[in-house]
CSV table of C-alpha atoms in Angstrom, one decimal:
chain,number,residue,atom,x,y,z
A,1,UNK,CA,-35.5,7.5,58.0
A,2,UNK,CA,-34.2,8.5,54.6
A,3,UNK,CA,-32.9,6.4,52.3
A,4,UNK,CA,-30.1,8.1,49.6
A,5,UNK,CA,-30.2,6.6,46.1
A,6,UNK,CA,-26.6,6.0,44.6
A,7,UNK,CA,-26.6,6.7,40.6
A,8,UNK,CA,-25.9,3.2,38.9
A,9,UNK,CA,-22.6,2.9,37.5
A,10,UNK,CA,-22.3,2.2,33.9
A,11,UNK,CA,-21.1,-0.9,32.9
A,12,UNK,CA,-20.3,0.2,29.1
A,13,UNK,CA,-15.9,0.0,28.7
A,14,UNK,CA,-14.7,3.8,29.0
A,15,UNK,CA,-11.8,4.0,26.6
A,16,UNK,CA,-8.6,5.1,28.1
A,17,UNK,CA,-7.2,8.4,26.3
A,18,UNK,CA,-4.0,10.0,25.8
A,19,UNK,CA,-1.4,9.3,22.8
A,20,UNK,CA,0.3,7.0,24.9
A,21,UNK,CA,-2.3,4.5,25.5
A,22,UNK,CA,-3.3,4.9,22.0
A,23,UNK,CA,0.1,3.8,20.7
A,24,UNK,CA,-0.4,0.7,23.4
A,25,UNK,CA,-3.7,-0.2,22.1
A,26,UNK,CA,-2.1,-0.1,18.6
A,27,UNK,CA,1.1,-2.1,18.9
A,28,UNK,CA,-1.2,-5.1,20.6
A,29,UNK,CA,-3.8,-5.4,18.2
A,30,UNK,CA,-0.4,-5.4,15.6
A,31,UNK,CA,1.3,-8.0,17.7
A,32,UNK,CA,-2.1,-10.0,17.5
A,33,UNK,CA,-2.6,-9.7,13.9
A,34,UNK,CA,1.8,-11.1,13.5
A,35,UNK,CA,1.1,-13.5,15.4
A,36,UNK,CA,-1.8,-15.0,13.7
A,37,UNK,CA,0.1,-14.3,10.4
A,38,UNK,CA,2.9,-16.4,11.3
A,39,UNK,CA,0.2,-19.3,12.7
A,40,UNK,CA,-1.0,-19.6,8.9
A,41,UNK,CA,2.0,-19.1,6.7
A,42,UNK,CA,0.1,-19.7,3.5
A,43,UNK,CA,-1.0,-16.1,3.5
A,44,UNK,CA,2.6,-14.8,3.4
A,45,UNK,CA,3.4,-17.5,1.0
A,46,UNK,CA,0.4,-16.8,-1.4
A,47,UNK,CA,1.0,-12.9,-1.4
A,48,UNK,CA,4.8,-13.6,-2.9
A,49,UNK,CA,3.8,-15.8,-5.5
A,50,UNK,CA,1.7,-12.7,-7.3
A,51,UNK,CA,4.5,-10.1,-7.6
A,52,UNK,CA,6.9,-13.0,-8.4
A,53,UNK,CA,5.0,-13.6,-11.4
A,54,UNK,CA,4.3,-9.8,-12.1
A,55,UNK,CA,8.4,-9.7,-12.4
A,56,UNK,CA,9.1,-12.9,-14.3
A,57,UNK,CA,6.3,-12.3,-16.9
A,58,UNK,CA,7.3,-8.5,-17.2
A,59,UNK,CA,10.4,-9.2,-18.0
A,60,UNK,CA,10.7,-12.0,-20.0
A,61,UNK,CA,7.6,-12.2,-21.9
A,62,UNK,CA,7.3,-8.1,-22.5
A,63,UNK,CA,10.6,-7.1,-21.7
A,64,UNK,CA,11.8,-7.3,-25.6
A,65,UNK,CA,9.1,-6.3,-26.8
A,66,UNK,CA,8.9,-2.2,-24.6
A,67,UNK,CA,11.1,0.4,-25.9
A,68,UNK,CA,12.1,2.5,-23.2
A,69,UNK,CA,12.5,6.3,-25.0
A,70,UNK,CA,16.6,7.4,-24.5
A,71,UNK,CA,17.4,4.0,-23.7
A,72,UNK,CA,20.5,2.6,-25.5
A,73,UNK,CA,19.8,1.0,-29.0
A,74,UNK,CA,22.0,-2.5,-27.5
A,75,UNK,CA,20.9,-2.4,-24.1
A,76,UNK,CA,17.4,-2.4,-24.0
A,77,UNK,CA,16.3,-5.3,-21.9
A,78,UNK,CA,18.6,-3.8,-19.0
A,79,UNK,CA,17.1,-0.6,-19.8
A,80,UNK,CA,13.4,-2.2,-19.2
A,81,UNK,CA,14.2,-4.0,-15.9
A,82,UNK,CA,15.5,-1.0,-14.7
A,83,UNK,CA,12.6,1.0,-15.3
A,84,UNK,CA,10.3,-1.8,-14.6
A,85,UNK,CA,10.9,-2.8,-10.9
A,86,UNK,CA,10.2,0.6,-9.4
A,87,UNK,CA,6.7,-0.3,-10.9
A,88,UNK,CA,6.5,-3.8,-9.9
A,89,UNK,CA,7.7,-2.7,-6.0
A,90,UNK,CA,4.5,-0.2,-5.7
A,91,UNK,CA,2.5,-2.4,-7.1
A,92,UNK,CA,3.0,-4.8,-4.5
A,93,UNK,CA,2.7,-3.0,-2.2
A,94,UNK,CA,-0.6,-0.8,-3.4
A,95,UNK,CA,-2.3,-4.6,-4.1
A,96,UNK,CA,-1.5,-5.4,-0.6
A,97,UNK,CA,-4.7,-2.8,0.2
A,98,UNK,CA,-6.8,-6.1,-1.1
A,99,UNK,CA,-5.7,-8.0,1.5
A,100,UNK,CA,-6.3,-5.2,4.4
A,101,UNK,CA,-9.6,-5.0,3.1
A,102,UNK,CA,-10.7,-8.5,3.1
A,103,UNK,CA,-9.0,-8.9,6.7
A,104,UNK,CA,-11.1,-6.4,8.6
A,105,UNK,CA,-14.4,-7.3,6.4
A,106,UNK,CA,-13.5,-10.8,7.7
A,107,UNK,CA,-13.0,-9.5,11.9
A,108,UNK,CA,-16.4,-7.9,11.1
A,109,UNK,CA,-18.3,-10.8,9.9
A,110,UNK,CA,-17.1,-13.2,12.6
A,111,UNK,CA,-18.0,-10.0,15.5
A,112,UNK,CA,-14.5,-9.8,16.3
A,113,UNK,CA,-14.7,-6.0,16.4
A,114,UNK,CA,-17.6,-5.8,18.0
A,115,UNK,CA,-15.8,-8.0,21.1
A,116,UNK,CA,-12.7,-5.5,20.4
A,117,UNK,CA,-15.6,-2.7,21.0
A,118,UNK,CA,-16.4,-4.2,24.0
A,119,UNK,CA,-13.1,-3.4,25.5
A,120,UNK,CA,-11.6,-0.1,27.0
A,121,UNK,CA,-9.5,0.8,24.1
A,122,UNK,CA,-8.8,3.4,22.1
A,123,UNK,CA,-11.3,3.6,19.3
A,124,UNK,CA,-8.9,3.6,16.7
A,125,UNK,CA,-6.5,1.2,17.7
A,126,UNK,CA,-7.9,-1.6,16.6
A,127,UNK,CA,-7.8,-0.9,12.8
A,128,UNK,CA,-4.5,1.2,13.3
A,129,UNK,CA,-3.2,-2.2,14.3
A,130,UNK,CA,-4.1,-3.8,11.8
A,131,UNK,CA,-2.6,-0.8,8.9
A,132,UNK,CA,0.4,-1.5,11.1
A,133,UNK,CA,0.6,-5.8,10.7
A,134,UNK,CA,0.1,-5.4,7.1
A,135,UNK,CA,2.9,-2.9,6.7
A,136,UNK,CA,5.1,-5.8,8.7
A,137,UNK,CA,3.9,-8.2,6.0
A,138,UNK,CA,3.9,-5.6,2.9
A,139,UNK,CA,7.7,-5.0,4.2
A,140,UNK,CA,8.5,-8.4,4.5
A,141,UNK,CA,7.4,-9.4,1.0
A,142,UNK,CA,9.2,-6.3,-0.7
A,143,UNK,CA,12.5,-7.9,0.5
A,144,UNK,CA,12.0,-11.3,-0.7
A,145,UNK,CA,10.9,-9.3,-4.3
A,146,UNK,CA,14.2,-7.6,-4.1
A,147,UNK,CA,16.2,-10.6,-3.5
A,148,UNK,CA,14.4,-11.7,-7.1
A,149,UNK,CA,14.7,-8.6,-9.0
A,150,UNK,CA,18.6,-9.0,-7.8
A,151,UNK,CA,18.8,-12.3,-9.4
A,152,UNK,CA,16.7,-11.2,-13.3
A,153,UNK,CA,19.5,-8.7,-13.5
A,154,UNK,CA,17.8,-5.5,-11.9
A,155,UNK,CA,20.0,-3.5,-10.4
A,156,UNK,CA,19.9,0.3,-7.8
A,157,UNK,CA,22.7,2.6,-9.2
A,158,UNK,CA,22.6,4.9,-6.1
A,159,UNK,CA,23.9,5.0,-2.5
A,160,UNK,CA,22.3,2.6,-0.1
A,161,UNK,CA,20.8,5.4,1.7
A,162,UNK,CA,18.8,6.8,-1.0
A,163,UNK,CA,17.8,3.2,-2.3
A,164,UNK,CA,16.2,2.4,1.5
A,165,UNK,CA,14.8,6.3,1.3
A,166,UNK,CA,13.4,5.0,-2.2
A,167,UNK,CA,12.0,1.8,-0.4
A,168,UNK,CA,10.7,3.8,2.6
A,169,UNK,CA,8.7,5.7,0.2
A,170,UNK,CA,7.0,2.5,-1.4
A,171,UNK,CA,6.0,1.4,2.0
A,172,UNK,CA,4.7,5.0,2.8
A,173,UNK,CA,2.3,4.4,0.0
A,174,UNK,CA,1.5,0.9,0.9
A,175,UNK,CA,0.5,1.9,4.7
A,176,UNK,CA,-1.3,4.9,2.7
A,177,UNK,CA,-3.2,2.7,0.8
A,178,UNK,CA,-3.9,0.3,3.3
A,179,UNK,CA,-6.3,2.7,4.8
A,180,UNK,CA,-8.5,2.9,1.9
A,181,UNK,CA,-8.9,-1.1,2.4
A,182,UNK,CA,-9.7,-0.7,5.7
A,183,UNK,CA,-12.3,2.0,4.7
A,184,UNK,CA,-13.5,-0.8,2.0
A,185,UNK,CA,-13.6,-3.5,4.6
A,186,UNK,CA,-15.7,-1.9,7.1
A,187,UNK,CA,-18.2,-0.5,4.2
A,188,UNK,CA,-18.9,-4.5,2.5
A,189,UNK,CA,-20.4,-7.2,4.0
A,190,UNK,CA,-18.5,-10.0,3.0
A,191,UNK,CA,-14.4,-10.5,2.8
A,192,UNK,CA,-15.3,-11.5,-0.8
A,193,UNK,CA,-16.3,-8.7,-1.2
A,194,UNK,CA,-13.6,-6.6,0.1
A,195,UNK,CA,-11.3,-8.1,-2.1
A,196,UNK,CA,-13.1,-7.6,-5.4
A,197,UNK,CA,-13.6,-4.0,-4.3
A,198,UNK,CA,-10.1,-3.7,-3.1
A,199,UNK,CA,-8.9,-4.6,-6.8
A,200,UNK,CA,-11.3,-3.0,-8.9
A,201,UNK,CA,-9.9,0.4,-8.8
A,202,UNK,CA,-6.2,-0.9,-8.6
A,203,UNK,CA,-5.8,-1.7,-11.6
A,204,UNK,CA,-6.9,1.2,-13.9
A,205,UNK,CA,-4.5,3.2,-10.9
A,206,UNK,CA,-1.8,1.2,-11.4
A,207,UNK,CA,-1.7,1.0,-15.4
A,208,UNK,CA,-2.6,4.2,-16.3
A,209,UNK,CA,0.6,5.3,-14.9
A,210,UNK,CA,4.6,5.2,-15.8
A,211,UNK,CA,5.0,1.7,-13.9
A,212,UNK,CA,5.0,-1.1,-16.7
A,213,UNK,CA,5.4,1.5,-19.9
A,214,UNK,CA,6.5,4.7,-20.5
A,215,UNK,CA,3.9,7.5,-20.4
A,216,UNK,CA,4.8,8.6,-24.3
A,217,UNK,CA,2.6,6.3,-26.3
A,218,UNK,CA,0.1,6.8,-24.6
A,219,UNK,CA,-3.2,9.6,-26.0
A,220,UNK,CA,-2.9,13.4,-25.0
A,221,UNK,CA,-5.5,13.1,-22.4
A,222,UNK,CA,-4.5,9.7,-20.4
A,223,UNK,CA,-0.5,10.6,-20.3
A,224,UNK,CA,-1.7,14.1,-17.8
A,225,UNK,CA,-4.3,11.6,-15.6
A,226,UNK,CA,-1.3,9.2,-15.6
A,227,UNK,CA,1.5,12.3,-14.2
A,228,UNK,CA,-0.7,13.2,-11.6
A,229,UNK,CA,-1.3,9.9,-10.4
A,230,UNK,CA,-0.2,9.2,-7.1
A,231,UNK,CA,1.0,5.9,-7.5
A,232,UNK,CA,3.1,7.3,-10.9
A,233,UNK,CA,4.7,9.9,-8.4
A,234,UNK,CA,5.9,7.5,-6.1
A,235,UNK,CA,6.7,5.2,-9.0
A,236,UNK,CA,8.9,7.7,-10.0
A,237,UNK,CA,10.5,9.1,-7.0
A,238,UNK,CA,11.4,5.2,-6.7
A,239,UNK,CA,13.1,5.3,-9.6
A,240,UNK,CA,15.4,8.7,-8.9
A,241,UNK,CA,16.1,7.4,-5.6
A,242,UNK,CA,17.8,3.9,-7.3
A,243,UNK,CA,19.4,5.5,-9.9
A,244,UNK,CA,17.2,4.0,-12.7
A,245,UNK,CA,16.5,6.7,-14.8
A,246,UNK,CA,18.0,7.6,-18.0
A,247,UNK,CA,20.1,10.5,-18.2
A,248,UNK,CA,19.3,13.1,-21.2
A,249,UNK,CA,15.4,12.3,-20.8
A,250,UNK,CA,12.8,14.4,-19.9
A,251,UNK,CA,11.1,12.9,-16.9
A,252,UNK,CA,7.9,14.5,-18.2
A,253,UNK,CA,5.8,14.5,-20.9
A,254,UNK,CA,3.2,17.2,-19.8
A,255,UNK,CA,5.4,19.7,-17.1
A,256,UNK,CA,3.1,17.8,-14.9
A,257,UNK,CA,4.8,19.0,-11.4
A,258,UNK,CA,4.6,15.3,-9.7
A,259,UNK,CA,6.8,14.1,-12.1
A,260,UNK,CA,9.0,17.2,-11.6
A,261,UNK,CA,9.3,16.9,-8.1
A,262,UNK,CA,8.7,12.8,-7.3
A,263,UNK,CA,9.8,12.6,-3.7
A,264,UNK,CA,8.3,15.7,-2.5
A,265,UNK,CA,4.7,14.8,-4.4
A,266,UNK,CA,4.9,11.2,-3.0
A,267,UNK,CA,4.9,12.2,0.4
A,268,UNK,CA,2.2,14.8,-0.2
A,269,UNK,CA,-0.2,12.1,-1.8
A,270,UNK,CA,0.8,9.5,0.5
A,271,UNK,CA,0.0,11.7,3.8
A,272,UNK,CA,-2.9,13.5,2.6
A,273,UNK,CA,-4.2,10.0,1.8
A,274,UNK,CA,-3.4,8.6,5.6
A,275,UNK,CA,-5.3,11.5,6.8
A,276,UNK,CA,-8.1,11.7,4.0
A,277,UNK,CA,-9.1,7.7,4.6
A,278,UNK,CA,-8.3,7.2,8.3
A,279,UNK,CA,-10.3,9.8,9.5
A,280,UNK,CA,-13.0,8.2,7.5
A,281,UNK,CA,-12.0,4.6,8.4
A,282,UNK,CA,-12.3,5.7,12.3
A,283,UNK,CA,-15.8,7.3,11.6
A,284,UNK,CA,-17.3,4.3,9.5
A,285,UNK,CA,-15.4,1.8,12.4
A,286,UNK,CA,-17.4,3.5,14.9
A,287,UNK,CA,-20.5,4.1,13.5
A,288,UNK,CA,-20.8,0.5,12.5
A,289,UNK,CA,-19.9,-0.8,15.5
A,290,UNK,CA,-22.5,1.1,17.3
């Protein structure tokens, strides 16, 4: 008498494929990252204060003192909040990537991923769900920023189409960036430390660039790093799209073709970035969850 010998059966999750289940996975891990947002409102609250500030301090305490080139001689605070905001807008929105970072470097350190791991998902739903939340929040805290730029005086000078094409932009870059925090967050051991290394590289991006002065004082070499910076094309592209640029001047200093062509070079940068740092973000997510 024979006996057959059945292969054990792994008990290891499979993940189930297709886009569709992939889009599931995502939209849950989202709806679980909302809800816990909403359960501790503080975060929202804290992340307005910043860019609140950014705009009150811009304009009143520097907003005098910044000639904006081709501006007009007895309008030139107008003139400054009108090239200012665009500015302010993406870099909320790029500081958000701080945030992202610190989140998943949190989920790490408390082996939530790991129990996410432990499920059969899709592999990269997990921190596509999360890109996704902090878009939710990003979005959420770029209205309540234009509500206060409404009230200093700022003002969009274009058709409301083009000013939500200019805002879909900003949030394009924001979900773009948010990547490179997750990338940061999986890479550090500590959410501390995904928030210092989320910043540390922000801000030489954000002010070498056109945002908070006008590329024309500054030296020879810094003014072409700052017309090729991604976050000066979308800065830019803003700017066209609300119909706060001034008319007669050159909208660059060096030919530099992203400042030629500011919505077209925003959505280069901002999708070769998505693709760039979540291919990278899914490779690091899985081999440190291994």
């Amino acid at each position: 008498m024979s006996t057959e010998t059945m292969p054990a059966k792994s008990l290891a999750p499979v993940a189930r494929g297709g886009l569709a289940q992939s889009v599931t996975d995502s939209l849950t891990i989202a709806k679980r990252n909302l809800i816990r947002m909403m359960r501790i409102p503080e975060m929202v609250i804290f992340g307005l204060i910043q860019p609140i500030m950014f705009v009150v301090l811009f304009t009143y305490v520097f907003g005098g003192s910044i000639n904006i080139p081709g501006a007009d001689a007895g309008n030139l605070k107008q003139a400054y909040k009108d090239f200012l905001m665009a500015g302010i807008f993406a870099q909320t929105v790029t500081f958000a990537t701080a945030g992202a970072g610190a989140g998943i470097a949190d989920d790490m350190h408390k082996g939530l991923i790991d129990r996410f791991r432990s499920l059969p998902m899709a592999r990269g739903a997990v921190l596509t769900g999360r890109t996704l939340a902090d878009l939710v929040q990003t979005a959420l805290t770029l209205v309540v920023l234009a509500a206060v730029a409404l009230l200093i005086g700022w003002r969009a000078h274009e058709a409301i189409p083009k000013v939500l094409a200019g805002f879909a932009l900003l949030l394009l870059l924001g979900y773009a960036f948010s990547w490179i925090g997750a990338l940061i967050g999986l890479s550090v051991r500590t959410p501390e430390a995904a928030t210092s290394g989320g910043l540390i590289w922000l801000f030489p991006l954000t002010f070498i660039s056109n945002a908070f002065v006008p590329v024309d004082g500054m030296p020879s070499f810094l003014q072409h790093v700052a017309e090729w910076n991604p976050f000066s094309a979308t800065v830019q592209a803003a700017r066209e799209l609300f119909g706060n640029t001034i008319e007669g001047r050159p909208v660059s200093v060096t030919g530099a073709w992203p400042m030629e062509h500011p919505v077209l070079a925003s959505l280069i940068w901002s999708v070769l970035i998505i693709l760039v740092f979540r291919t990278l973000a899914v490779r690091k997510y899985r081999s440190a969850t291994v």
